[in-house]
Amino acid sequence: MNLARLAIERAETGKPVTAALIGAGKFGSMFLSQVPTIAGLRVSAIADLDPDRARAACRAVGWSEERIADTAFVEDGRALAVRDDVEVIIEATGDPRAGIAHAQAAIAGGKHVVMGNVEADVLAGPALARAARQAGTIYSMAYGDQPALVAEMVDWAHAAGFRVAAAGKGTKYLPAYHNVTPDEVWDHYGLTAEEAARAGMNPKMFNSFLDGTKSAIEMVAIANACGLDVPDQGLSFPPCGVDDLAHVLRPRELGGQLDRVGMVETISSLERDGRPVYRDLRWGVYVVLEAPNDYAAACFRQYGLPTDSTGRFAAMYKPFHLIGLELSVSVLSAALRGEPTGMAREMRGTVASVAKRGLKAGEMLDGEGGYTVWGKAQPIARAADALPIGLAHGLRLRRDVAAGEVLRLADVDLADDPVLDLYRSCKSG
């Protein structure tokens, strides 16, 4: 609650917080649009594979030519780590291997890291957070993206003395979506391919939102940051509106759909027959609380919290997330408070690659949102030898794989892969 004041005090010293952005896509552009109206924050450099595109993004979000001229534009994100005019580096590329390399360079250069690249975080977040602690810097989730917003709600619940039954987000989901490919994705968004192309929308990215992969990545990130469990059989995406959160997201023994208390889960904004859920949470996040005693349960009712039939479980939710428009909260928190807005602490889950169709030996995998695999959230103990979705790109299969089968690390050639080594260090650490 004091970030704006702290930022103003930095501005008054003539030394605003200086940040650098890697990746001027949609997420990065949303952040850039807010920077001119935030006292005490300056973006000193932007890295993008196409610097001219990054300049165009700045113009598109309303930056003045003077501000653009006062900003360095470079191609290599690792170059930001050695700049004296950068305190915080924001990784927003979405490429897990690039994100890990950028974060390692930033930490080695003594910079704070705000990881908007959740794909990288679920592969190596605990190791990167450990490296940042050893270097005396901050490694943080990106506020505005769902994992950080959920982490905030879970932290609030624990600080207030509540047990967390479940936490997560909403999305549009049907079981058939797992097999959707980029060729079919726009039909589900009500767009033509031409309309999507004109809007600059990436079919693989949007397909990862639809086929369940992105939900799996985000729920595993939450589990790893908040000490929650991934469901034993993966996310079940129960249809659920905000009025029913406390009923649906409680243990099965009480009539709910959770394996046990303390789980992550994504709820669907569609019933299984395709009808819309009443008062859905498609764009939002939630936490379900368990009262620690009868007195607290009575207070739930007295103060209007929606509860389950027992009165002991209650739900709180936020109906939206503003992605990059809220990202400055993480930047300012790292620089001014020395605190992350959520951080991977242990490897409790992973995102396993599952074949979308029958695959043949010799075929090349195309990763998240593609034609070959989708990502399924799994407890790490059950999927220690599964191929993480973040590594399932540009790799050739060694054997035939049936549709719906989980791919294993042994099914592809990953010899001498430093990212795999980092992933394994997270599992063992």
CSV table of C-alpha atoms in Angstrom, one decimal:
chain,number,residue,atom,x,y,z
A,1,MET,CA,0.0,0.0,0.0
A,2,ASN,CA,3.0,2.3,0.2
A,3,LEU,CA,4.6,1.6,-3.2
A,4,ALA,CA,3.3,4.8,-4.9
A,5,ARG,CA,4.6,6.9,-2.0
A,6,LEU,CA,7.9,5.2,-2.0
A,7,ALA,CA,8.2,5.7,-5.8
A,8,ILE,CA,7.3,9.4,-5.5
A,9,GLU,CA,10.1,9.8,-2.9
A,10,ARG,CA,12.5,8.2,-5.3
A,11,ALA,CA,11.4,10.6,-8.0
A,12,GLU,CA,12.0,13.5,-5.7
A,13,THR,CA,15.6,12.5,-5.3
A,14,GLY,CA,16.1,12.7,-9.0
A,15,LYS,CA,16.9,9.0,-9.2
A,16,PRO,CA,13.8,7.1,-10.3
A,17,VAL,CA,13.7,3.3,-10.3
A,18,THR,CA,15.2,2.2,-13.6
A,19,ALA,CA,13.8,-0.9,-15.4
A,20,ALA,CA,14.6,-2.7,-18.6
A,21,LEU,CA,12.2,-4.8,-20.6
A,22,ILE,CA,13.0,-7.9,-22.7
A,23,GLY,CA,10.3,-8.6,-25.2
A,24,ALA,CA,8.0,-5.8,-26.5
A,25,GLY,CA,5.0,-8.0,-27.3
A,26,LYS,CA,1.5,-7.6,-25.9
A,27,PHE,CA,2.6,-8.2,-22.3
A,28,GLY,CA,5.5,-5.8,-22.5
A,29,SER,CA,3.5,-3.2,-24.4
A,30,MET,CA,0.8,-3.1,-21.8
A,31,PHE,CA,3.5,-2.4,-19.2
A,32,LEU,CA,5.1,0.3,-21.4
A,33,SER,CA,1.7,2.1,-21.8
A,34,GLN,CA,1.6,2.7,-18.0
A,35,VAL,CA,5.2,3.9,-17.5
A,36,PRO,CA,4.7,7.6,-18.5
A,37,THR,CA,2.0,8.0,-15.7
A,38,ILE,CA,4.0,6.3,-12.9
A,39,ALA,CA,6.0,8.7,-10.8
A,40,GLY,CA,9.4,7.4,-9.9
A,41,LEU,CA,9.7,4.8,-12.6
A,42,ARG,CA,11.8,5.0,-15.8
A,43,VAL,CA,12.4,2.4,-18.5
A,44,SER,CA,15.9,3.0,-19.6
A,45,ALA,CA,16.3,0.2,-22.1
A,46,ILE,CA,14.3,-2.3,-24.2
A,47,ALA,CA,15.6,-5.5,-25.7
A,48,ASP,CA,13.8,-7.1,-28.6
A,49,LEU,CA,14.9,-9.3,-31.5
A,50,ASP,CA,13.5,-6.5,-33.7
A,51,PRO,CA,14.4,-3.1,-32.1
A,52,ASP,CA,12.3,-1.3,-34.8
A,53,ARG,CA,9.3,-3.3,-33.8
A,54,ALA,CA,9.9,-2.3,-30.1
A,55,ARG,CA,10.1,1.4,-31.1
A,56,ALA,CA,6.8,0.9,-33.0
A,57,ALA,CA,5.3,-0.7,-29.9
A,58,CYS,CA,6.3,2.4,-27.8
A,59,ARG,CA,4.7,4.7,-30.3
A,60,ALA,CA,1.5,2.5,-30.4
A,61,VAL,CA,1.1,2.8,-26.6
A,62,GLY,CA,1.5,6.6,-26.7
A,63,TRP,CA,5.2,7.3,-25.9
A,64,SER,CA,6.5,10.6,-27.0
A,65,GLU,CA,9.4,10.8,-29.5
A,66,GLU,CA,11.4,12.4,-26.7
A,67,ARG,CA,10.9,9.4,-24.4
A,68,ILE,CA,11.7,7.0,-27.2
A,69,ALA,CA,14.9,8.9,-28.0
A,70,ASP,CA,15.9,8.7,-24.4
A,71,THR,CA,15.6,4.9,-24.3
A,72,ALA,CA,18.2,2.4,-25.5
A,73,PHE,CA,17.0,-0.3,-27.9
A,74,VAL,CA,19.0,-3.4,-28.3
A,75,GLU,CA,18.6,-6.9,-29.7
A,76,ASP,CA,20.3,-9.1,-27.0
A,77,GLY,CA,18.5,-9.2,-23.7
A,78,ARG,CA,21.6,-10.4,-21.9
A,79,ALA,CA,23.2,-7.1,-22.7
A,80,LEU,CA,20.9,-5.4,-20.3
A,81,ALA,CA,22.6,-7.1,-17.3
A,82,VAL,CA,25.8,-5.0,-17.6
A,83,ARG,CA,24.1,-1.6,-17.9
A,84,ASP,CA,24.6,0.8,-15.1
A,85,ASP,CA,21.2,2.5,-15.8
A,86,VAL,CA,19.2,-0.7,-15.0
A,87,GLU,CA,18.0,-1.9,-11.6
A,88,VAL,CA,15.2,-4.3,-12.6
A,89,ILE,CA,15.0,-6.5,-15.7
A,90,ILE,CA,11.6,-7.7,-16.9
A,91,GLU,CA,11.6,-10.9,-18.8
A,92,ALA,CA,8.6,-11.0,-21.1
A,93,THR,CA,9.6,-13.2,-24.1
A,94,GLY,CA,7.5,-16.3,-23.4
A,95,ASP,CA,10.4,-18.5,-24.6
A,96,PRO,CA,11.5,-20.7,-21.7
A,97,ARG,CA,15.1,-21.3,-22.7
A,98,ALA,CA,15.6,-17.6,-23.5
A,99,GLY,CA,13.9,-16.6,-20.3
A,100,ILE,CA,16.2,-18.7,-18.2
A,101,ALA,CA,19.3,-17.4,-20.0
A,102,HIS,CA,18.2,-13.8,-19.5
A,103,ALA,CA,17.4,-14.3,-15.8
A,104,GLN,CA,20.8,-16.0,-15.2
A,105,ALA,CA,22.6,-13.1,-16.9
A,106,ALA,CA,20.5,-10.5,-15.0
A,107,ILE,CA,21.2,-12.2,-11.6
A,108,ALA,CA,24.9,-12.5,-12.4
A,109,GLY,CA,24.9,-8.8,-13.2
A,110,GLY,CA,23.3,-7.9,-9.8
A,111,LYS,CA,19.9,-7.0,-11.2
A,112,HIS,CA,16.5,-7.8,-9.9
A,113,VAL,CA,14.4,-10.0,-12.2
A,114,VAL,CA,10.6,-9.8,-12.7
A,115,MET,CA,9.8,-13.0,-14.5
A,116,GLY,CA,6.8,-12.5,-16.8
A,117,ASN,CA,7.8,-15.7,-18.6
A,118,VAL,CA,5.9,-18.3,-16.6
A,119,GLU,CA,7.1,-21.1,-19.0
A,120,ALA,CA,10.6,-20.4,-17.7
A,121,ASP,CA,9.5,-20.2,-14.1
A,122,VAL,CA,8.0,-23.7,-14.0
A,123,LEU,CA,11.1,-25.2,-15.5
A,124,ALA,CA,13.7,-23.5,-13.3
A,125,GLY,CA,12.1,-21.0,-10.9
A,126,PRO,CA,13.3,-22.5,-7.7
A,127,ALA,CA,16.9,-22.6,-9.0
A,128,LEU,CA,16.7,-19.0,-10.3
A,129,ALA,CA,15.2,-17.8,-7.0
A,130,ARG,CA,18.0,-19.5,-5.1
A,131,ALA,CA,20.6,-17.9,-7.3
A,132,ALA,CA,19.1,-14.5,-6.8
A,133,ARG,CA,19.1,-14.9,-3.0
A,134,GLN,CA,22.8,-15.8,-3.1
A,135,ALA,CA,23.5,-12.8,-5.3
A,136,GLY,CA,21.5,-10.5,-3.0
A,137,THR,CA,18.9,-9.7,-5.7
A,138,ILE,CA,15.1,-10.3,-6.1
A,139,TYR,CA,13.5,-12.9,-8.3
A,140,SER,CA,9.8,-12.3,-8.6
A,141,MET,CA,6.7,-13.4,-10.4
A,142,ALA,CA,5.0,-10.7,-12.5
A,143,TYR,CA,2.1,-8.9,-10.8
A,144,GLY,CA,-0.9,-8.7,-13.1
A,145,ASP,CA,-0.4,-12.2,-14.4
A,146,GLN,CA,-2.6,-14.7,-12.6
A,147,PRO,CA,0.1,-16.6,-10.6
A,148,ALA,CA,1.3,-13.5,-8.8
A,149,LEU,CA,-2.3,-12.4,-8.1
A,150,VAL,CA,-3.1,-15.8,-6.7
A,151,ALA,CA,0.1,-15.8,-4.6
A,152,GLU,CA,-1.0,-12.5,-3.1
A,153,MET,CA,-4.4,-13.9,-2.2
A,154,VAL,CA,-2.8,-17.1,-0.6
A,155,ASP,CA,-0.3,-15.0,1.3
A,156,TRP,CA,-3.1,-12.8,2.6
A,157,ALA,CA,-5.1,-15.8,3.7
A,158,HIS,CA,-2.2,-17.4,5.5
A,159,ALA,CA,-1.3,-14.1,7.2
A,160,ALA,CA,-4.9,-13.8,8.4
A,161,GLY,CA,-4.8,-17.3,9.9
A,162,PHE,CA,-6.9,-19.1,7.3
A,163,ARG,CA,-6.2,-22.5,5.8
A,164,VAL,CA,-6.3,-22.5,2.0
A,165,ALA,CA,-8.5,-25.2,0.6
A,166,ALA,CA,-7.9,-24.2,-3.1
A,167,ALA,CA,-6.6,-21.4,-5.2
A,168,GLY,CA,-6.4,-20.8,-8.9
A,169,LYS,CA,-8.1,-19.1,-11.8
A,170,GLY,CA,-10.9,-19.4,-14.4
A,171,THR,CA,-10.7,-20.1,-18.1
A,172,LYS,CA,-12.7,-21.2,-21.0
A,173,TYR,CA,-12.4,-25.0,-21.2
A,174,LEU,CA,-13.9,-28.2,-22.7
A,175,PRO,CA,-12.1,-31.6,-22.9
A,176,ALA,CA,-12.0,-31.5,-26.7
A,177,TYR,CA,-9.8,-28.4,-26.5
A,178,HIS,CA,-6.8,-30.5,-25.6
A,179,ASN,CA,-6.5,-31.6,-29.2
A,180,VAL,CA,-7.0,-28.3,-30.9
A,181,THR,CA,-4.2,-27.2,-33.2
A,182,PRO,CA,-3.2,-23.7,-34.5
A,183,ASP,CA,-5.1,-24.3,-37.7
A,184,GLU,CA,-8.4,-24.5,-35.8
A,185,VAL,CA,-7.8,-22.1,-32.9
A,186,TRP,CA,-9.5,-19.0,-34.3
A,187,ASP,CA,-12.8,-20.8,-34.7
A,188,HIS,CA,-13.0,-21.1,-30.9
A,189,TYR,CA,-12.3,-17.3,-30.5
A,190,GLY,CA,-14.9,-16.3,-33.1
A,191,LEU,CA,-12.2,-14.9,-35.4
A,192,THR,CA,-11.0,-15.6,-38.9
A,193,ALA,CA,-7.3,-16.2,-39.5
A,194,GLU,CA,-7.2,-12.9,-41.4
A,195,GLU,CA,-8.7,-10.9,-38.6
A,196,ALA,CA,-6.3,-12.5,-36.1
A,197,ALA,CA,-3.3,-11.8,-38.3
A,198,ARG,CA,-4.3,-8.1,-38.7
A,199,ALA,CA,-4.5,-7.9,-34.9
A,200,GLY,CA,-1.0,-9.4,-34.6
A,201,MET,CA,-2.3,-12.4,-32.7
A,202,ASN,CA,-0.1,-15.5,-32.6
A,203,PRO,CA,-2.0,-18.7,-33.2
A,204,LYS,CA,0.3,-20.9,-31.2
A,205,MET,CA,0.2,-18.6,-28.2
A,206,PHE,CA,-3.6,-18.4,-28.2
A,207,ASN,CA,-3.9,-22.1,-28.8
A,208,SER,CA,-1.8,-22.7,-25.6
A,209,PHE,CA,-4.5,-20.7,-23.7
A,210,LEU,CA,-7.2,-22.9,-25.2
A,211,ASP,CA,-5.7,-26.4,-25.1
A,212,GLY,CA,-5.1,-26.3,-21.4
A,213,THR,CA,-1.3,-25.9,-21.5
A,214,LYS,CA,-1.3,-22.3,-20.2
A,215,SER,CA,-3.6,-23.2,-17.3
A,216,ALA,CA,-1.3,-26.1,-16.4
A,217,ILE,CA,1.8,-23.8,-16.5
A,218,GLU,CA,0.1,-21.2,-14.3
A,219,MET,CA,-1.3,-23.7,-11.8
A,220,VAL,CA,2.1,-25.4,-11.4
A,221,ALA,CA,3.7,-21.9,-10.9
A,222,ILE,CA,1.2,-21.2,-8.1
A,223,ALA,CA,1.8,-24.6,-6.5
A,224,ASN,CA,5.6,-24.1,-6.6
A,225,ALA,CA,5.3,-20.6,-5.1
A,226,CYS,CA,2.6,-21.2,-2.5
A,227,GLY,CA,3.3,-24.7,-1.2
A,228,LEU,CA,0.0,-26.0,-2.7
A,229,ASP,CA,-0.5,-29.4,-4.3
A,230,VAL,CA,-1.2,-30.2,-8.0
A,231,PRO,CA,-4.2,-32.6,-8.3
A,232,ASP,CA,-3.1,-36.3,-8.5
A,233,GLN,CA,-4.7,-36.8,-11.9
A,234,GLY,CA,-4.0,-33.3,-13.3
A,235,LEU,CA,-6.4,-30.3,-13.5
A,236,SER,CA,-10.0,-31.3,-13.8
A,237,PHE,CA,-11.4,-27.9,-14.9
A,238,PRO,CA,-14.7,-28.2,-13.1
A,239,PRO,CA,-17.4,-25.9,-14.4
A,240,CYS,CA,-18.0,-23.4,-11.6
A,241,GLY,CA,-19.3,-19.8,-11.1
A,242,VAL,CA,-18.3,-17.5,-8.4
A,243,ASP,CA,-21.3,-18.3,-6.2
A,244,ASP,CA,-20.3,-22.0,-6.1
A,245,LEU,CA,-16.6,-21.7,-5.5
A,246,ALA,CA,-16.8,-22.8,-1.9
A,247,HIS,CA,-19.1,-25.8,-2.7
A,248,VAL,CA,-17.1,-27.1,-5.7
A,249,LEU,CA,-13.6,-26.5,-4.4
A,250,ARG,CA,-13.6,-28.4,-1.1
A,251,PRO,CA,-12.6,-32.0,-0.5
A,252,ARG,CA,-14.6,-34.9,-2.1
A,253,GLU,CA,-15.4,-36.3,1.4
A,254,LEU,CA,-17.5,-33.2,2.0
A,255,GLY,CA,-19.1,-33.2,-1.5
A,256,GLY,CA,-16.6,-31.1,-3.4
A,257,GLN,CA,-14.2,-32.0,-6.2
A,258,LEU,CA,-10.7,-31.7,-4.5
A,259,ASP,CA,-8.4,-34.6,-3.7
A,260,ARG,CA,-7.8,-32.9,-0.4
A,261,VAL,CA,-7.4,-29.4,1.1
A,262,GLY,CA,-4.5,-27.3,-0.2
A,263,MET,CA,-4.8,-27.7,-4.0
A,264,VAL,CA,-4.5,-25.6,-7.1
A,265,GLU,CA,-7.3,-25.9,-9.7
A,266,THR,CA,-8.6,-24.1,-12.8
A,267,ILE,CA,-12.4,-23.7,-13.2
A,268,SER,CA,-14.2,-23.6,-16.5
A,269,SER,CA,-16.5,-20.9,-17.7
A,270,LEU,CA,-18.4,-23.5,-19.8
A,271,GLU,CA,-20.5,-26.4,-18.7
A,272,ARG,CA,-19.5,-29.7,-20.3
A,273,ASP,CA,-22.3,-29.4,-22.9
A,274,GLY,CA,-20.9,-26.0,-24.0
A,275,ARG,CA,-23.4,-23.8,-22.1
A,276,PRO,CA,-22.0,-20.8,-20.3
A,277,VAL,CA,-21.5,-21.1,-16.6
A,278,TYR,CA,-23.6,-18.6,-14.6
A,279,ARG,CA,-21.5,-15.8,-13.2
A,280,ASP,CA,-18.3,-17.3,-14.5
A,281,LEU,CA,-14.7,-16.4,-13.5
A,282,ARG,CA,-13.1,-16.7,-16.9
A,283,TRP,CA,-10.8,-13.7,-16.5
A,284,GLY,CA,-10.3,-13.8,-12.8
A,285,VAL,CA,-8.6,-15.6,-9.8
A,286,TYR,CA,-9.9,-17.0,-6.5
A,287,VAL,CA,-9.0,-18.5,-3.2
A,288,VAL,CA,-11.2,-20.8,-1.1
A,289,LEU,CA,-10.6,-20.5,2.7
A,290,GLU,CA,-11.3,-22.9,5.5
A,291,ALA,CA,-12.3,-21.3,8.9
A,292,PRO,CA,-10.0,-22.4,11.7
A,293,ASN,CA,-12.8,-22.5,14.2
A,294,ASP,CA,-16.5,-22.1,14.7
A,295,TYR,CA,-16.2,-18.5,15.6
A,296,ALA,CA,-14.5,-17.6,12.3
A,297,ALA,CA,-17.1,-19.6,10.4
A,298,ALA,CA,-19.8,-17.6,12.1
A,299,CYS,CA,-18.1,-14.4,11.0
A,300,PHE,CA,-18.1,-15.6,7.4
A,301,ARG,CA,-21.9,-15.6,7.5
A,302,GLN,CA,-22.2,-12.4,9.4
A,303,TYR,CA,-20.0,-10.5,7.0
A,304,GLY,CA,-21.5,-11.8,3.8
A,305,LEU,CA,-18.8,-14.2,2.5
A,306,PRO,CA,-20.3,-16.8,0.2
A,307,THR,CA,-19.8,-20.2,2.0
A,308,ASP,CA,-20.5,-23.9,1.3
A,309,SER,CA,-23.4,-25.7,3.1
A,310,THR,CA,-21.2,-26.4,6.2
A,311,GLY,CA,-20.3,-22.7,6.6
A,312,ARG,CA,-16.7,-23.6,7.1
A,313,PHE,CA,-15.5,-22.9,3.6
A,314,ALA,CA,-15.7,-19.5,2.0
A,315,ALA,CA,-14.5,-18.0,-1.3
A,316,MET,CA,-12.9,-14.7,-2.3
A,317,TYR,CA,-12.2,-13.8,-5.8
A,318,LYS,CA,-11.0,-11.1,-8.2
A,319,PRO,CA,-13.0,-11.0,-11.4
A,320,PHE,CA,-10.2,-9.8,-13.7
A,321,HIS,CA,-6.4,-9.6,-14.2
A,322,LEU,CA,-4.8,-6.7,-16.1
A,323,ILE,CA,-1.6,-8.4,-17.0
A,324,GLY,CA,1.1,-5.9,-18.1
A,325,LEU,CA,-1.0,-2.9,-16.9
A,326,GLU,CA,-0.3,-4.0,-13.3
A,327,LEU,CA,3.3,-5.1,-13.8
A,328,SER,CA,4.9,-2.0,-12.3
A,329,VAL,CA,3.8,-3.3,-8.9
A,330,SER,CA,6.4,-6.0,-9.2
A,331,VAL,CA,9.1,-3.7,-10.5
A,332,LEU,CA,8.6,-1.2,-7.7
A,333,SER,CA,8.3,-3.9,-5.0
A,334,ALA,CA,11.6,-5.4,-6.0
A,335,ALA,CA,13.4,-2.1,-6.2
A,336,LEU,CA,11.9,-0.2,-3.3
A,337,ARG,CA,10.9,-2.9,-0.8
A,338,GLY,CA,13.3,-5.7,-1.7
A,339,GLU,CA,10.3,-8.1,-1.9
A,340,PRO,CA,9.0,-10.3,-4.7
A,341,THR,CA,5.3,-10.4,-5.7
A,342,GLY,CA,5.4,-14.2,-5.5
A,343,MET,CA,8.4,-16.4,-6.0
A,344,ALA,CA,9.0,-20.1,-6.8
A,345,ARG,CA,10.2,-21.8,-3.6
A,346,GLU,CA,10.1,-25.6,-4.4
A,347,MET,CA,9.3,-27.9,-7.3
A,348,ARG,CA,5.9,-29.3,-6.3
A,349,GLY,CA,4.6,-29.9,-9.8
A,350,THR,CA,5.6,-30.0,-13.4
A,351,VAL,CA,3.9,-29.7,-16.8
A,352,ALA,CA,4.1,-32.9,-18.7
A,353,SER,CA,3.9,-33.1,-22.5
A,354,VAL,CA,1.0,-35.2,-23.7
A,355,ALA,CA,0.6,-36.3,-27.4
A,356,LYS,CA,-2.3,-34.6,-29.1
A,357,ARG,CA,-2.4,-37.4,-31.7
A,358,GLY,CA,-0.5,-40.5,-32.5
A,359,LEU,CA,3.1,-39.5,-33.1
A,360,LYS,CA,5.8,-41.4,-35.0
A,361,ALA,CA,9.4,-42.0,-34.3
A,362,GLY,CA,11.4,-39.3,-36.1
A,363,GLU,CA,8.7,-36.6,-35.8
A,364,MET,CA,9.7,-33.2,-34.5
A,365,LEU,CA,7.9,-31.8,-31.5
A,366,ASP,CA,6.7,-28.2,-31.8
A,367,GLY,CA,6.1,-27.3,-28.1
A,368,GLU,CA,3.5,-25.2,-26.3
A,369,GLY,CA,0.3,-24.5,-28.3
A,370,GLY,CA,1.4,-26.4,-31.4
A,371,TYR,CA,0.3,-29.5,-33.4
A,372,THR,CA,2.0,-32.3,-31.4
A,373,VAL,CA,1.6,-31.9,-27.6
A,374,TRP,CA,-0.3,-30.2,-24.9
A,375,GLY,CA,0.8,-29.6,-21.3
A,376,LYS,CA,-0.8,-31.4,-18.3
A,377,ALA,CA,-0.1,-30.3,-14.8
A,378,GLN,CA,1.2,-33.2,-12.7
A,379,PRO,CA,2.6,-33.6,-9.1
A,380,ILE,CA,6.4,-33.9,-9.4
A,381,ALA,CA,6.4,-37.2,-7.6
A,382,ARG,CA,4.2,-38.7,-10.2
A,383,ALA,CA,5.9,-37.2,-13.3
A,384,ALA,CA,9.6,-37.1,-12.4
A,385,ASP,CA,10.5,-38.7,-15.7
A,386,ALA,CA,8.0,-36.8,-17.9
A,387,LEU,CA,9.1,-34.5,-20.6
A,388,PRO,CA,8.3,-30.9,-19.5
A,389,ILE,CA,6.4,-28.9,-22.0
A,390,GLY,CA,9.0,-26.2,-21.8
A,391,LEU,CA,11.6,-28.5,-23.3
A,392,ALA,CA,9.3,-30.1,-25.9
A,393,HIS,CA,10.2,-27.9,-28.8
A,394,GLY,CA,12.6,-28.8,-31.7
A,395,LEU,CA,13.2,-32.3,-30.4
A,396,ARG,CA,12.9,-35.5,-32.5
A,397,LEU,CA,11.0,-38.5,-31.1
A,398,ARG,CA,12.9,-41.7,-30.6
A,399,ARG,CA,9.7,-43.9,-30.6
A,400,ASP,CA,6.1,-44.0,-31.6
A,401,VAL,CA,3.8,-42.4,-29.0
A,402,ALA,CA,0.0,-43.0,-28.8
A,403,ALA,CA,-2.5,-40.2,-28.7
A,404,GLY,CA,-3.0,-39.1,-25.0
A,405,GLU,CA,0.2,-40.7,-23.8
A,406,VAL,CA,2.6,-38.8,-21.6
A,407,LEU,CA,6.0,-38.3,-23.2
A,408,ARG,CA,9.1,-39.2,-21.2
A,409,LEU,CA,12.5,-37.6,-21.1
A,410,ALA,CA,13.9,-40.9,-22.6
A,411,ASP,CA,11.6,-40.4,-25.6
A,412,VAL,CA,13.8,-37.6,-27.0
A,413,ASP,CA,17.5,-36.7,-27.3
A,414,LEU,CA,18.3,-34.2,-24.5
A,415,ALA,CA,22.0,-35.1,-23.9
A,416,ASP,CA,24.2,-32.4,-22.4
A,417,ASP,CA,21.2,-29.9,-22.1
A,418,PRO,CA,22.0,-27.3,-19.4
A,419,VAL,CA,18.3,-26.4,-19.0
A,420,LEU,CA,17.5,-30.0,-18.3
A,421,ASP,CA,20.3,-30.0,-15.7
A,422,LEU,CA,18.8,-26.9,-14.1
A,423,TYR,CA,15.3,-28.5,-14.1
A,424,ARG,CA,16.7,-31.6,-12.4
A,425,SER,CA,18.4,-29.5,-9.8
A,426,CYS,CA,15.1,-28.0,-8.9
A,427,LYS,CA,13.5,-31.4,-8.5
A,428,SER,CA,16.3,-32.6,-6.2
A,429,GLY,CA,16.6,-29.4,-4.3
